[in-house]
Structure formats: C-alpha cells, structure tokens
Short mmCIF file of C-alpha atoms in Angstrom, two decimals:
data_model
loop_
_atom_site.label_atom_id
_atom_site.label_comp_id
_atom_site.label_asym_id
_atom_site.label_seq_id
_atom_site.Cartn_x
_atom_site.Cartn_y
_atom_site.Cartn_z
CA UNK A 215 93.33 109.17 61.06
CA UNK A 216 91.78 106.80 63.63
CA UNK A 217 89.66 108.39 66.34
CA UNK A 218 91.91 107.16 69.15
CA UNK A 219 95.02 108.74 67.59
CA UNK A 220 93.10 111.99 67.01
CA UNK A 221 92.01 112.07 70.66
CA UNK A 222 95.65 111.64 71.66
CA UNK A 223 96.94 114.35 69.30
CA UNK A 224 94.40 117.04 70.28
CA UNK A 225 95.86 117.58 73.81
CA UNK A 226 99.35 117.64 72.29
CA UNK A 227 98.37 120.29 69.71
CA UNK A 228 96.66 122.45 72.34
CA UNK A 229 99.72 122.14 74.59
CA UNK A 230 102.11 123.09 71.77
CA UNK A 231 99.97 126.08 70.76
CA UNK A 232 99.72 127.37 74.34
CA UNK A 233 103.45 126.85 74.86
CA UNK A 234 104.25 128.69 71.62
CA UNK A 235 101.99 131.67 72.42
CA UNK A 236 103.13 132.08 76.03
CA UNK A 237 106.79 131.52 75.11
CA UNK A 238 106.61 134.07 72.29
CA UNK A 239 104.93 136.62 74.57
CA UNK A 240 107.65 136.05 77.17
CA UNK A 241 110.39 136.63 74.59
CA UNK A 242 108.70 139.81 73.37
CA UNK A 243 108.35 141.17 76.90
CA UNK A 244 112.00 140.31 77.54
CA UNK A 245 113.18 142.23 74.47
CA UNK A 246 110.89 145.18 75.34
CA UNK A 247 112.39 145.38 78.82
CA UNK A 248 115.82 145.88 77.25
CA UNK A 249 114.81 149.10 75.47
CA UNK A 250 112.77 150.64 78.31
CA UNK A 251 114.02 152.36 81.44
CA UNK A 252 112.85 153.27 84.91
CA UNK A 253 109.51 152.10 86.21
CA UNK A 254 108.38 150.92 82.76
CA UNK A 255 111.36 148.59 82.54
CA UNK A 256 110.61 147.13 85.98
CA UNK A 257 107.02 146.40 84.95
CA UNK A 258 108.19 144.82 81.67
CA UNK A 259 110.60 142.59 83.61
CA UNK A 260 107.79 141.54 85.96
CA UNK A 261 105.59 140.65 82.95
CA UNK A 262 108.50 138.68 81.53
CA UNK A 263 108.88 136.76 84.80
CA UNK A 264 105.17 135.93 84.96
CA UNK A 265 105.02 134.76 81.34
CA UNK A 266 108.28 132.84 81.64
CA UNK A 267 107.03 131.10 84.78
CA UNK A 268 103.81 130.18 82.98
CA UNK A 269 105.82 128.86 80.03
CA UNK A 270 107.93 126.68 82.34
CA UNK A 271 104.77 125.36 84.04
CA UNK A 272 103.29 124.54 80.63
CA UNK A 273 106.50 122.82 79.62
CA UNK A 274 106.48 120.67 82.74
CA UNK A 275 102.77 119.93 82.17
CA UNK A 276 103.85 118.01 79.06
CA UNK A 277 104.85 115.20 81.41
CA UNK A 278 101.19 114.49 82.18
CA UNK A 279 100.11 114.30 78.54
CA UNK A 280 99.27 110.85 77.15
CA UNK A 281 102.54 109.06 76.41
CA UNK A 282 101.23 107.91 73.03
CA UNK A 283 100.64 111.50 72.01
CA UNK A 284 104.13 112.64 73.01
CA UNK A 285 105.61 109.76 71.07
CA UNK A 286 103.73 110.72 67.96
CA UNK A 287 101.66 107.57 68.00
CA UNK A 288 104.73 105.47 67.18
CA UNK A 289 103.49 102.03 68.18
CA UNK A 290 106.84 100.37 67.53
CA UNK A 291 108.75 102.56 70.02
CA UNK A 292 105.99 102.16 72.62
CA UNK A 293 106.06 98.38 72.26
CA UNK A 294 109.84 98.36 72.58
CA UNK A 295 109.54 100.36 75.79
CA UNK A 296 107.05 97.82 77.17
CA UNK A 297 109.45 94.96 76.38
CA UNK A 298 112.31 96.95 77.90
CA UNK A 299 110.33 97.49 81.10
CA UNK A 300 109.47 93.79 81.20
CA UNK A 301 113.19 92.98 80.99
CA UNK A 302 113.82 95.46 83.80
CA UNK A 303 111.36 93.46 85.91
CA UNK A 304 113.41 90.40 84.98
CA UNK A 305 116.59 92.00 86.32
CA UNK A 306 114.80 92.77 89.57
CA UNK A 307 113.58 89.17 89.79
CA UNK A 308 117.21 88.03 89.57
CA UNK A 309 118.03 90.37 92.47
CA UNK A 310 115.13 89.03 94.56
CA UNK A 311 116.23 85.45 93.79
CA UNK A 312 119.66 86.28 95.20
CA UNK A 313 118.14 88.15 98.17
CA UNK A 314 116.04 85.11 99.10
CA UNK A 315 119.33 83.28 99.85
CA UNK A 316 120.99 86.03 101.92
CA UNK A 317 122.10 84.77 105.37
CA UNK A 318 121.40 86.38 108.73
CA UNK A 319 121.64 89.16 109.88
CA UNK A 320 121.55 90.68 106.41
CA UNK A 321 118.14 89.16 105.67
CA UNK A 322 116.77 91.23 108.58
CA UNK A 323 118.36 94.42 107.23
CA UNK A 324 116.91 93.73 103.79
CA UNK A 325 113.48 93.01 105.28
CA UNK A 326 113.30 96.34 107.13
CA UNK A 327 114.56 98.00 103.93
CA UNK A 328 111.29 97.09 102.20
CA UNK A 329 112.49 94.63 99.55
CA UNK A 330 109.54 92.44 98.44
CA UNK A 331 109.62 88.65 98.55
CA UNK A 332 110.32 86.74 95.35
CA UNK A 333 106.73 85.46 95.02
CA UNK A 334 105.36 89.00 95.35
CA UNK A 335 107.81 90.28 92.74
CA UNK A 336 106.83 87.47 90.35
CA UNK A 337 103.15 88.38 90.64
CA UNK A 338 103.88 92.07 90.12
CA UNK A 339 105.94 91.32 87.00
CA UNK A 340 103.23 89.04 85.61
CA UNK A 341 100.54 91.68 86.20
CA UNK A 342 102.58 94.34 84.42
CA UNK A 343 103.40 92.21 81.37
CA UNK A 344 99.78 91.05 81.12
CA UNK A 345 98.58 94.68 81.03
CA UNK A 346 101.12 95.52 78.32
CA UNK A 347 100.03 92.53 76.26
CA UNK A 348 96.44 93.78 76.45
CA UNK A 349 97.63 97.08 74.96
CA UNK A 350 99.82 95.43 72.30
CA UNK A 351 98.25 92.02 71.55
CA UNK A 352 100.09 89.37 69.51
CA UNK A 353 103.49 90.86 70.38
CA UNK A 354 105.79 87.85 70.44
CA UNK A 355 108.31 89.31 72.91
CA UNK A 356 105.60 90.09 75.47
CA UNK A 357 103.92 86.69 74.96
CA UNK A 358 107.23 84.91 75.59
CA UNK A 359 107.89 86.85 78.80
CA UNK A 360 104.33 86.38 80.08
CA UNK A 361 104.46 82.63 79.41
CA UNK A 362 107.69 82.25 81.39
CA UNK A 363 106.31 84.34 84.26
CA UNK A 364 103.05 82.40 84.42
CA UNK A 365 104.93 79.10 84.40
CA UNK A 366 107.11 80.28 87.29
CA UNK A 367 103.90 81.25 89.09
CA UNK A 368 102.63 77.67 88.61
CA UNK A 369 99.90 78.63 86.13
CA UNK A 370 98.67 77.02 82.93
CA UNK A 371 100.42 78.77 80.00
CA UNK A 372 98.51 77.05 77.19
CA UNK A 373 96.11 79.99 76.89
CA UNK A 374 98.96 82.47 76.47
CA UNK A 375 100.97 80.35 74.02
CA UNK A 376 98.02 78.72 72.21
CA UNK A 377 97.40 74.99 71.89
CA UNK A 378 98.50 72.96 68.91
CA UNK A 379 94.91 72.82 67.69
CA UNK A 380 94.37 76.56 68.07
CA UNK A 381 93.99 78.10 64.63
CA UNK A 382 94.73 81.59 65.97
CA UNK A 383 98.10 80.70 67.49
CA UNK A 384 101.14 82.69 66.34
CA UNK A 385 103.72 80.79 64.31
CA UNK A 386 107.13 81.56 65.78
CA UNK A 387 110.16 79.37 66.46
CA UNK A 388 110.61 80.60 70.02
CA UNK A 389 106.90 80.31 70.83
CA UNK A 390 106.82 76.81 69.33
CA UNK A 391 109.74 75.80 71.54
CA UNK A 392 108.00 77.16 74.64
CA UNK A 393 104.80 75.29 73.69
CA UNK A 394 106.78 72.05 73.49
CA UNK A 395 108.58 72.80 76.75
CA UNK A 396 105.59 73.85 78.84
CA UNK A 397 102.56 72.04 77.37
CA UNK A 398 103.78 68.67 75.97
CA UNK A 399 105.07 65.52 77.64
CA UNK A 400 108.69 65.70 78.74
CA UNK A 401 109.56 62.76 76.45
CA UNK A 402 108.73 64.92 73.40
CA UNK A 403 111.18 67.70 74.37
CA UNK A 404 114.15 67.60 71.97
CA UNK A 405 117.61 69.21 72.24
CA UNK A 406 116.54 71.65 69.51
CA UNK A 407 114.22 73.29 72.04
CA UNK A 408 117.17 74.10 74.30
CA UNK A 409 119.20 75.53 71.41
CA UNK A 410 116.32 77.82 70.41
CA UNK A 411 115.86 79.03 73.99
CA UNK A 412 119.56 79.72 74.39
CA UNK A 413 119.90 81.57 71.08
CA UNK A 414 116.57 83.41 70.86
CA UNK A 415 115.97 84.55 74.44
CA UNK A 416 118.00 87.59 75.63
CA UNK A 417 120.41 87.08 78.50
CA UNK A 418 118.76 87.55 81.86
CA UNK A 419 116.16 86.11 84.19
CA UNK A 420 113.72 84.94 81.48
CA UNK A 421 116.32 82.85 79.66
CA UNK A 422 117.73 81.45 82.91
CA UNK A 423 114.25 80.41 84.09
CA UNK A 424 113.37 78.72 80.79
CA UNK A 425 116.75 76.96 80.44
CA UNK A 426 116.73 75.72 84.04
CA UNK A 427 113.32 74.11 83.52
CA UNK A 428 114.51 72.64 80.20
CA UNK A 429 117.60 71.09 81.81
CA UNK A 430 115.50 69.62 84.63
CA UNK A 431 112.82 68.29 82.28
CA UNK A 432 115.37 66.59 80.00
CA UNK A 433 117.69 65.56 82.88
CA UNK A 434 120.53 67.20 80.98
CA UNK A 435 124.10 67.02 82.25
CA UNK A 436 124.29 70.78 81.61
CA UNK A 437 122.10 71.39 84.67
CA UNK A 438 124.98 70.99 87.14
CA UNK A 439 127.34 73.55 85.51
CA UNK A 440 124.39 75.88 84.91
CA UNK A 441 123.39 75.86 88.59
CA UNK A 442 127.03 76.24 89.72
CA UNK A 443 127.51 79.31 87.50
CA UNK A 444 124.25 80.74 88.77
CA UNK A 445 125.28 80.12 92.38
CA UNK A 446 128.68 81.74 91.75
CA UNK A 447 127.05 84.88 90.34
CA UNK A 448 124.62 84.93 93.25
CA UNK A 449 127.42 84.68 95.81
CA UNK A 450 129.36 87.51 94.16
CA UNK A 451 126.25 89.70 94.13
CA UNK A 452 125.41 88.92 97.75
CA UNK A 453 128.96 89.73 98.85
CA UNK A 454 128.68 93.19 97.28
CA UNK A 455 125.29 93.68 98.91
CA UNK A 456 126.59 92.64 102.34
CA UNK A 457 129.52 95.08 102.05
CA UNK A 458 127.09 97.85 101.10
CA UNK A 459 124.89 97.13 104.12
CA UNK A 460 127.87 97.01 106.48
CA UNK A 461 129.09 100.38 105.21
CA UNK A 462 125.62 101.85 105.50
CA UNK A 463 125.33 100.64 109.10
CA UNK A 464 128.66 102.29 109.95
CA UNK A 465 127.62 105.53 108.25
CA UNK A 466 124.31 105.47 110.14
CA UNK A 467 126.10 105.20 113.50
CA UNK A 468 128.41 108.10 112.62
CA UNK A 469 125.42 110.06 111.33
CA UNK A 470 123.36 109.75 114.52
CA UNK A 471 126.40 110.75 116.61
CA UNK A 472 126.86 113.78 114.34
CA UNK A 473 123.20 114.77 114.67
CA UNK A 474 123.24 114.56 118.48
CA UNK A 475 126.49 116.54 118.58
CA UNK A 476 125.01 119.19 116.28
CA UNK A 477 121.93 119.56 118.51
CA UNK A 478 124.12 119.82 121.64
CA UNK A 479 126.41 122.46 120.13
CA UNK A 480 123.49 124.45 118.70
CA UNK A 481 121.80 124.62 122.12
CA UNK A 482 125.07 125.53 123.81
CA UNK A 483 125.83 128.31 121.35
CA UNK A 484 122.26 129.62 121.62
CA UNK A 485 122.54 129.76 125.42
CA UNK A 486 125.93 131.50 125.36
CA UNK A 487 125.25 133.88 122.46
CA UNK A 488 124.96 137.56 123.33
CA UNK A 489 124.14 138.71 119.77
CA UNK A 490 122.38 136.98 116.92
CA UNK A 491 124.64 135.64 114.15
CA UNK A 492 124.50 137.64 110.90
CA UNK A 493 122.19 136.50 108.12
CA UNK A 494 123.63 134.76 105.05
CA UNK A 495 124.32 137.06 102.12
CA UNK A 496 121.14 137.42 100.05
CA UNK A 497 120.39 138.91 96.63
CA UNK A 498 117.40 140.77 95.09
CA UNK A 499 114.46 138.58 94.14
CA UNK A 500 114.37 139.60 90.49
CA UNK A 501 118.05 138.78 90.05
CA UNK A 502 118.07 135.26 91.52
CA UNK A 503 114.62 134.33 90.22
CA UNK A 504 115.70 135.42 86.74
CA UNK A 505 118.67 133.07 86.99
CA UNK A 506 116.38 130.20 88.04
CA UNK A 507 114.02 130.92 85.14
CA UNK A 508 116.98 131.02 82.77
CA UNK A 509 117.89 127.48 83.82
CA UNK A 510 114.35 126.16 83.35
CA UNK A 511 113.68 128.15 80.20
CA UNK A 512 116.93 127.18 78.49
CA UNK A 513 116.31 123.52 79.27
CA UNK A 514 112.78 123.78 77.87
CA UNK A 515 113.70 125.76 74.74
CA UNK A 516 116.71 123.56 73.97
CA UNK A 517 114.57 120.42 74.22
CA UNK A 518 111.85 121.85 71.98
CA UNK A 519 114.45 123.10 69.49
CA UNK A 520 116.11 119.70 69.29
CA UNK A 521 112.74 118.00 68.81
CA UNK A 522 111.99 120.46 65.99
CA UNK A 523 115.38 119.79 64.38
CA UNK A 524 114.80 116.04 64.53
CA UNK A 525 111.37 116.47 62.95
CA UNK A 526 112.73 118.75 60.23
CA UNK A 527 115.56 116.32 59.49
CA UNK A 528 113.10 113.43 59.21
CA UNK A 529 110.91 115.46 56.84
CA UNK A 530 113.80 116.52 54.60
CA UNK A 531 115.57 113.15 54.47
CA UNK A 532 112.44 110.95 54.66
CA UNK A 533 114.00 109.12 57.61
CA UNK A 534 112.36 108.02 60.86
CA UNK A 535 114.76 108.90 63.65
CA UNK A 536 113.28 108.84 67.14
CA UNK A 537 114.35 111.07 70.02
CA UNK A 538 114.16 108.01 72.27
CA UNK A 539 117.05 106.44 70.35
CA UNK A 540 119.26 109.51 70.88
CA UNK A 541 118.73 109.97 74.61
CA UNK A 542 122.37 110.50 75.57
CA UNK A 543 123.07 113.07 72.83
CA UNK A 544 119.87 114.99 73.51
CA UNK A 545 120.40 114.97 77.29
CA UNK A 546 124.06 115.96 77.01
CA UNK A 547 123.39 118.96 74.78
CA UNK A 548 120.35 120.09 76.77
CA UNK A 549 121.98 119.75 80.21
CA UNK A 550 125.29 121.41 79.35
CA UNK A 551 123.71 124.34 77.50
CA UNK A 552 121.28 124.92 80.38
CA UNK A 553 124.11 124.77 82.95
CA UNK A 554 126.27 127.21 80.95
CA UNK A 555 123.41 129.72 80.60
CA UNK A 556 122.55 129.46 84.32
CA UNK A 557 126.14 130.02 85.46
CA UNK A 558 126.50 132.93 83.03
CA UNK A 559 123.34 134.53 84.44
CA UNK A 560 124.58 134.06 88.01
CA UNK A 561 127.86 135.72 87.06
CA UNK A 562 126.21 138.66 85.26
CA UNK A 563 123.17 139.31 87.49
CA UNK A 564 124.34 138.08 90.92
CA UNK A 565 128.08 138.06 91.43
CA UNK A 566 129.12 141.20 89.55
CA UNK A 567 126.29 143.52 90.73
CA UNK A 568 126.97 142.41 94.33
CA UNK A 569 130.63 143.39 93.97
CA UNK A 570 131.88 139.88 94.76
CA UNK A 571 135.42 139.65 93.44
CA UNK A 572 135.66 136.01 92.36
CA UNK A 573 133.64 132.83 92.08
CA UNK A 574 135.56 131.36 95.02
CA UNK A 575 134.44 134.26 97.21
CA UNK A 576 130.87 133.82 95.96
CA UNK A 577 130.87 130.10 96.77
CA UNK A 578 132.67 130.42 100.11
CA UNK A 579 131.02 133.27 102.05
CA UNK A 580 132.86 132.01 105.13
CA UNK A 581 136.19 130.24 104.73
CA UNK A 582 136.98 127.13 106.79
CA UNK A 583 140.09 125.04 107.32
CA UNK A 584 140.70 121.92 105.29
CA UNK A 585 140.39 119.56 108.28
CA UNK A 586 137.09 121.16 109.32
CA UNK A 587 135.94 120.92 105.70
CA UNK A 588 136.59 117.16 105.56
CA UNK A 589 134.93 116.41 108.89
CA UNK A 590 131.93 118.60 108.06
CA UNK A 591 131.40 116.88 104.71
CA UNK A 592 131.75 113.45 106.32
CA UNK A 593 129.34 114.37 109.12
CA UNK A 594 126.80 115.83 106.70
CA UNK A 595 126.94 112.77 104.46
CA UNK A 596 126.59 110.32 107.35
CA UNK A 597 123.71 112.36 108.75
CA UNK A 598 121.89 112.02 105.43
CA UNK A 599 122.49 108.26 105.40
CA UNK A 600 121.15 107.97 108.95
CA UNK A 601 118.08 110.16 108.45
CA UNK A 602 117.10 108.68 105.09
CA UNK A 603 117.55 105.13 106.36
CA UNK A 604 115.36 105.88 109.37
CA UNK A 605 112.78 107.52 107.09
CA UNK A 606 112.75 104.48 104.81
CA UNK A 607 112.16 102.13 107.76
CA UNK A 608 109.23 104.31 108.89
CA UNK A 609 107.71 104.38 105.38
CA UNK A 610 108.09 100.60 105.03
CA UNK A 611 106.02 100.18 108.20
CA UNK A 612 103.16 102.22 106.68
CA UNK A 613 101.23 100.13 104.12
CA UNK A 614 100.40 101.58 100.72
CA UNK A 615 103.18 104.20 100.61
CA UNK A 616 105.89 103.85 97.92
CA UNK A 617 109.33 103.60 99.54
CA UNK A 618 111.69 103.60 96.56
CA UNK A 619 112.53 106.85 94.72
CA UNK A 620 112.18 106.54 90.96
CA UNK A 621 113.25 109.76 89.28
CA UNK A 622 114.18 109.73 85.60
CA UNK A 623 117.95 110.09 86.11
CA UNK A 624 118.05 107.17 88.53
CA UNK A 625 116.07 105.00 86.10
CA UNK A 626 118.44 105.93 83.29
CA UNK A 627 121.45 104.98 85.43
CA UNK A 628 119.91 101.59 86.29
CA UNK A 629 119.19 100.97 82.59
CA UNK A 630 122.73 101.99 81.63
CA UNK A 631 124.27 99.73 84.28
CA UNK A 632 122.03 96.81 83.27
CA UNK A 633 123.04 97.19 79.61
CA UNK A 634 126.70 98.04 80.44
CA UNK A 635 126.31 101.22 78.32
CA UNK A 636 129.65 102.89 79.12
CA UNK A 637 129.08 106.26 77.36
CA UNK A 638 125.72 106.71 79.07
CA UNK A 639 127.19 105.68 82.44
CA UNK A 640 129.99 108.27 82.10
CA UNK A 641 127.54 111.03 81.17
CA UNK A 642 125.21 110.19 84.07
CA UNK A 643 128.11 110.05 86.55
CA UNK A 644 129.15 113.58 85.50
CA UNK A 645 125.54 114.77 85.76
CA UNK A 646 124.70 113.05 89.07
CA UNK A 647 127.98 113.44 90.93
CA UNK A 648 129.34 116.80 89.69
CA UNK A 649 127.09 119.03 87.62
CA UNK A 650 123.79 118.32 89.39
CA UNK A 651 125.01 118.97 92.97
CA UNK A 652 126.91 122.10 91.89
CA UNK A 653 123.93 123.72 90.16
CA UNK A 654 121.42 122.66 92.82
CA UNK A 655 123.49 124.03 95.70
CA UNK A 656 123.92 127.39 93.96
CA UNK A 657 120.21 127.62 93.15
CA UNK A 658 118.64 126.35 96.38
CA UNK A 659 121.21 127.16 99.07
CA UNK A 660 123.12 130.04 97.46
CA UNK A 661 120.21 132.01 95.96
CA UNK A 662 116.80 130.83 97.18
CA UNK A 663 117.43 130.03 100.86
CA UNK A 664 119.10 133.33 101.91
CA UNK A 665 116.35 135.45 100.33
CA UNK A 666 113.50 133.43 101.91
CA UNK A 667 115.33 133.43 105.27
CA UNK A 668 115.59 137.21 105.12
CA UNK A 669 111.83 137.41 104.48
CA UNK A 670 110.32 134.82 106.83
CA UNK A 671 113.08 133.49 109.07
CA UNK A 672 115.13 130.29 109.34
CA UNK A 673 112.39 127.71 109.97
CA UNK A 674 110.10 128.59 107.07
CA UNK A 675 113.08 129.15 104.79
CA UNK A 676 114.29 125.62 105.50
CA UNK A 677 110.81 124.18 104.93
CA UNK A 678 110.14 126.14 101.72
CA UNK A 679 113.56 125.53 100.18
CA UNK A 680 113.54 121.83 101.10
CA UNK A 681 110.08 121.41 99.56
CA UNK A 682 111.21 123.18 96.38
CA UNK A 683 114.29 120.95 96.31
CA UNK A 684 112.08 117.86 96.60
CA UNK A 685 109.67 118.98 93.87
CA UNK A 686 112.64 119.81 91.63
CA UNK A 687 113.38 116.07 91.28
CA UNK A 688 109.90 115.28 89.86
CA UNK A 689 109.58 112.12 91.92
CA UNK A 690 106.50 111.87 94.12
CA UNK A 691 107.63 108.56 95.64
CA UNK A 692 110.93 110.14 96.70
CA UNK A 693 109.59 113.53 97.82
CA UNK A 694 110.06 112.72 101.51
CA UNK A 695 113.68 111.64 100.96
CA UNK A 696 114.57 114.76 98.98
CA UNK A 697 112.83 116.97 101.54
CA UNK A 698 114.91 115.41 104.33
CA UNK A 699 118.07 115.88 102.25
CA UNK A 700 117.13 119.51 101.70
CA UNK A 701 116.68 120.09 105.43
CA UNK A 702 120.14 118.70 106.22
CA UNK A 703 121.80 120.67 103.41
CA UNK A 704 120.04 123.88 104.50
CA UNK A 705 121.16 123.40 108.10
CA UNK A 706 124.68 122.75 106.85
CA UNK A 707 124.70 125.96 104.84
CA UNK A 708 123.14 127.94 107.69
CA UNK A 709 125.96 126.82 109.97
CA UNK A 710 128.98 126.99 107.62
CA UNK A 711 127.93 129.59 104.98
CA UNK A 712 130.06 127.76 102.45
CA UNK A 713 128.56 126.36 99.23
CA UNK A 714 131.70 124.30 98.63
CA UNK A 715 130.91 122.32 101.79
CA UNK A 716 127.35 121.82 100.57
CA UNK A 717 128.49 120.84 97.10
CA UNK A 718 130.99 118.29 98.44
CA UNK A 719 128.42 116.81 100.85
CA UNK A 720 125.78 116.59 98.12
CA UNK A 721 128.29 115.09 95.66
CA UNK A 722 129.49 112.46 98.18
CA UNK A 723 125.88 111.43 98.80
CA UNK A 724 125.22 111.08 95.07
CA UNK A 725 128.45 109.11 94.62
CA UNK A 726 127.28 106.79 97.40
CA UNK A 727 123.92 106.38 95.62
CA UNK A 728 125.70 105.52 92.35
CA UNK A 729 127.99 103.02 94.09
CA UNK A 730 124.93 101.44 95.74
CA UNK A 731 123.32 101.01 92.30
CA UNK A 732 126.57 99.56 90.93
CA UNK A 733 126.57 97.04 93.77
CA UNK A 734 122.98 95.83 93.43
CA UNK A 735 122.06 96.23 89.75
CA UNK A 736 122.27 92.90 87.92
CA UNK A 737 124.02 93.25 84.58
#
C-alpha cells in the first residue's frame, strides 16, 4: 500500500477503534442500568450518558477526517466529486451572468445581498478547478472545464490543452476540438468542432460558453437563435428573482412592524404585571437528555450499520457499490429510523411519566385561537425574514466573513434542483419542511429550553438554546443566521407556550427557503 494511502487510513482506523470501544462500553452500561435499582441504577445511567455523549462526539469528529480516508481511497469517486463541484460553479456562473443584466432597483438589492460580480466568480471558479486538477492531473473533464474558464478570463489556454507539437498532450476528441477552437486560426475551425462541443460537453455554462465562442468565430447563423434562447432563459430567471425580492421586501416590512409591536407589548405587560408569568413546563434532565442522545445515537449507529452492510455486500458479491451513489436511500432510512426512535423516547420517558394525556396536549401547553395562530405564525416568519436580511447586510459590509450558509442539506437540495432529481427533491422537501422543524422544535424548544430556563433564567436559556440550535446545523458560515432564528423561535415559545406555533413558523421559513432556491437555482 502506498505511504500516502496508509497515512490516510491510520486516522480512520484509530477513529473506528475508538468509536467501537466507546460505543460498546455505552451499550454495556445501558444494559447494566436496566438490571440495577436505586442509587446504583442512577450511577449506571449517568455513566451511560457520559459514554454515549463521547460516542456521539467521536461520530461527529469523523467529519474532520481526511475525505480520502473516509472514501476508502476511491480515486474515481473523488474525481467525480471534483467534476461535480466544478459543474456547480458553472451553474452559479450562469446565475451571475443573469444577475449582471438585472435592472434597477433590483441590482441594488442584489448588491447589498452580497452576490459577487461575474468576473470575481469566474476567477474563483478557475482557482478551484485548477487546484482540483493539481490533485487529479490528466483528468480530461477537469482540463476541459479549466480551459473554458481560462479562455473566458482572457488567458492563454495552450498550456492547459497542450500544443500540437507537445508530445505529452492527451489525445481526446473533445480536447482536440477545444485546441482547434482556442489555439488555431479561425479559418481552420470546421463544423465538426461545433458538433463535438454540442454532443460531448454537458448542458450548462461550460457548453454555452464554448458554443457561443464557436458561433462567433465561424460567423454561424446559429448564433442569433442561440443568443435569443439564452436571453429568453435569462429573462425568465430574472423575473422569478425579481418576484422573490419583492416578496422578501414586503415580508421585511411586516417583520419590522411585528418586532416593534412585540417590544411595545412586552414592555407594557411588564409594567402592568403584578405577578410573574409561570415558567414553561420542564422535564428532568436525564429524561430529555436521554431522548436527545437517542436521536444522535440512532443516527450514528444506523449510518455505521448501513456502511457495514454495504461493505459486507461488496465483499460477498465482489461488487463495488459506493455509499455516495445511494445517498437518498441511505439518508431516508437513517433519518426516518432516527426520528421514530426519538419520538418513541419522548413518548415513553417524557410524556407518559409527566402524566400528559395526549400528544396534542404535550405540543400545545397553552391553546390559542385559530386566528391568533395564523397571525402569530405570519409575524414570526416575517420577523425572521427581517432579522436575517438585516444580519446578512451587516455581514456583507464586513470583509472576510462568509455570508452564505452552506449546510449539507441545503447543498443536496441545490444539487437535486440543478439535476431535476425528483425523488431526491421530494425526500428533501419532507425532511426540510416537515420532519426537520417538528423534531427540532420538540428538542430545542420543548425539552431543552424549559429546563435551562428553570436553571438560569430566560436570557441565558435563550442564548444557550439558540447557540445549540446553530451548532446543530453543522454550518460555521451560517451559525449567525441559525442563532438569530433560534432567538426568535425561543421568544415565540416563551410568549405562546405552543410548539405547534413554533413548528408552523419554522416550517413556513423552511418552505420559503426552498422556494427561494427553486427560484434562483439554474437547472
């Protein structure tokens, strides 16, 4: 085995061994706690919690391991991911091309939103593809994309493609066509070059850029229809973007009015109150923390078990299936099993011991009228739009700070929309708009927030729960946004004591985020 692969596998083996030992010890302590009683059982449960927490931390630490090691050194899958990411840059370049032609006042709204200029995006894409080509040299797909990017950046592409006299140049029909197109006299460009570009390049920005230059160089009559189709698509995209910005501006206005009204009413109620309002219903730490661990632990164990099953199947059948090619199936099974176990634990260890008669009573500690429910959800949603938009404008003004959240689920949705992958889109809509908000509101607002509030008061409970909510999304660039969302959702729960209100508000926000992606993602 090469030394570089061995150096990548050693951290993976150490991680797997530590995860196995700690996970096994946690399971043993859990089973022991079932047969003990009294003080001994309490201590065994505490040991189980500590070991389970450590196992979850170790599981999450797998995200910082070298990607090559986690992928088993499969160079083919890693190269495909690099090409996929390069194509994602291409989709964004199409968006920035359309944005460059947006009329006023929408160009001002886009500017304060932090969207880069087209020339900056071209340079960023070129830098990324160049780095990937250094890792995977002689990859034809990456060479093609880098050549097109460098040509659009007005650079000499002969070094990337190789000159005709270069003995080390790669023989490939698409590369040969690009050499003719970019490095030879325009008189030598034949119609065969255009046919190769149209048939060999995947649909998207790279093919459009190469074909547009080909049509101009050959003075083809196809240039006119090509530009008209491109302009039509650009106009349709810009119309959707303009509608999205108009709606967001309206929601922002409603949101700021709602925030000012909330502050006014809170001060008025505080001045007129003769007694403090009762605390939200809270539950014992061991009970709710056990439910949270069950969610993490089930997700971790299910993922490891599925990886083991895939490996065993490959060994028995001598096949070479990759988990990366079964993302939707793996995610679906893992997410739904974890959600079912979490809800079962909440029912067994929270709702029933507390003597709460039904799930509706558990979710709605304080009932509200339907009209109040609708206006509260609308006000909470618009407040999130207003606060997060203001936060984005502030972050854009500070150089060097990332302004765009990039969690894994959002990236998967963008990929699914770009590829028009209907099954994956349906699964992600269920996860983002229904299952995710429901589980998160139960965990953070229904279980965690009331207990912390009982211990340290409202302010620190809001801060701690919002920070945990932000870290939960595993997105450092979006931590500020998720923290602000957590603050608003905590204040909403503190005021209404109704998880259904929180769930609906959270779900409406996520639906808005999905619709925004649908509007701007280039397919």
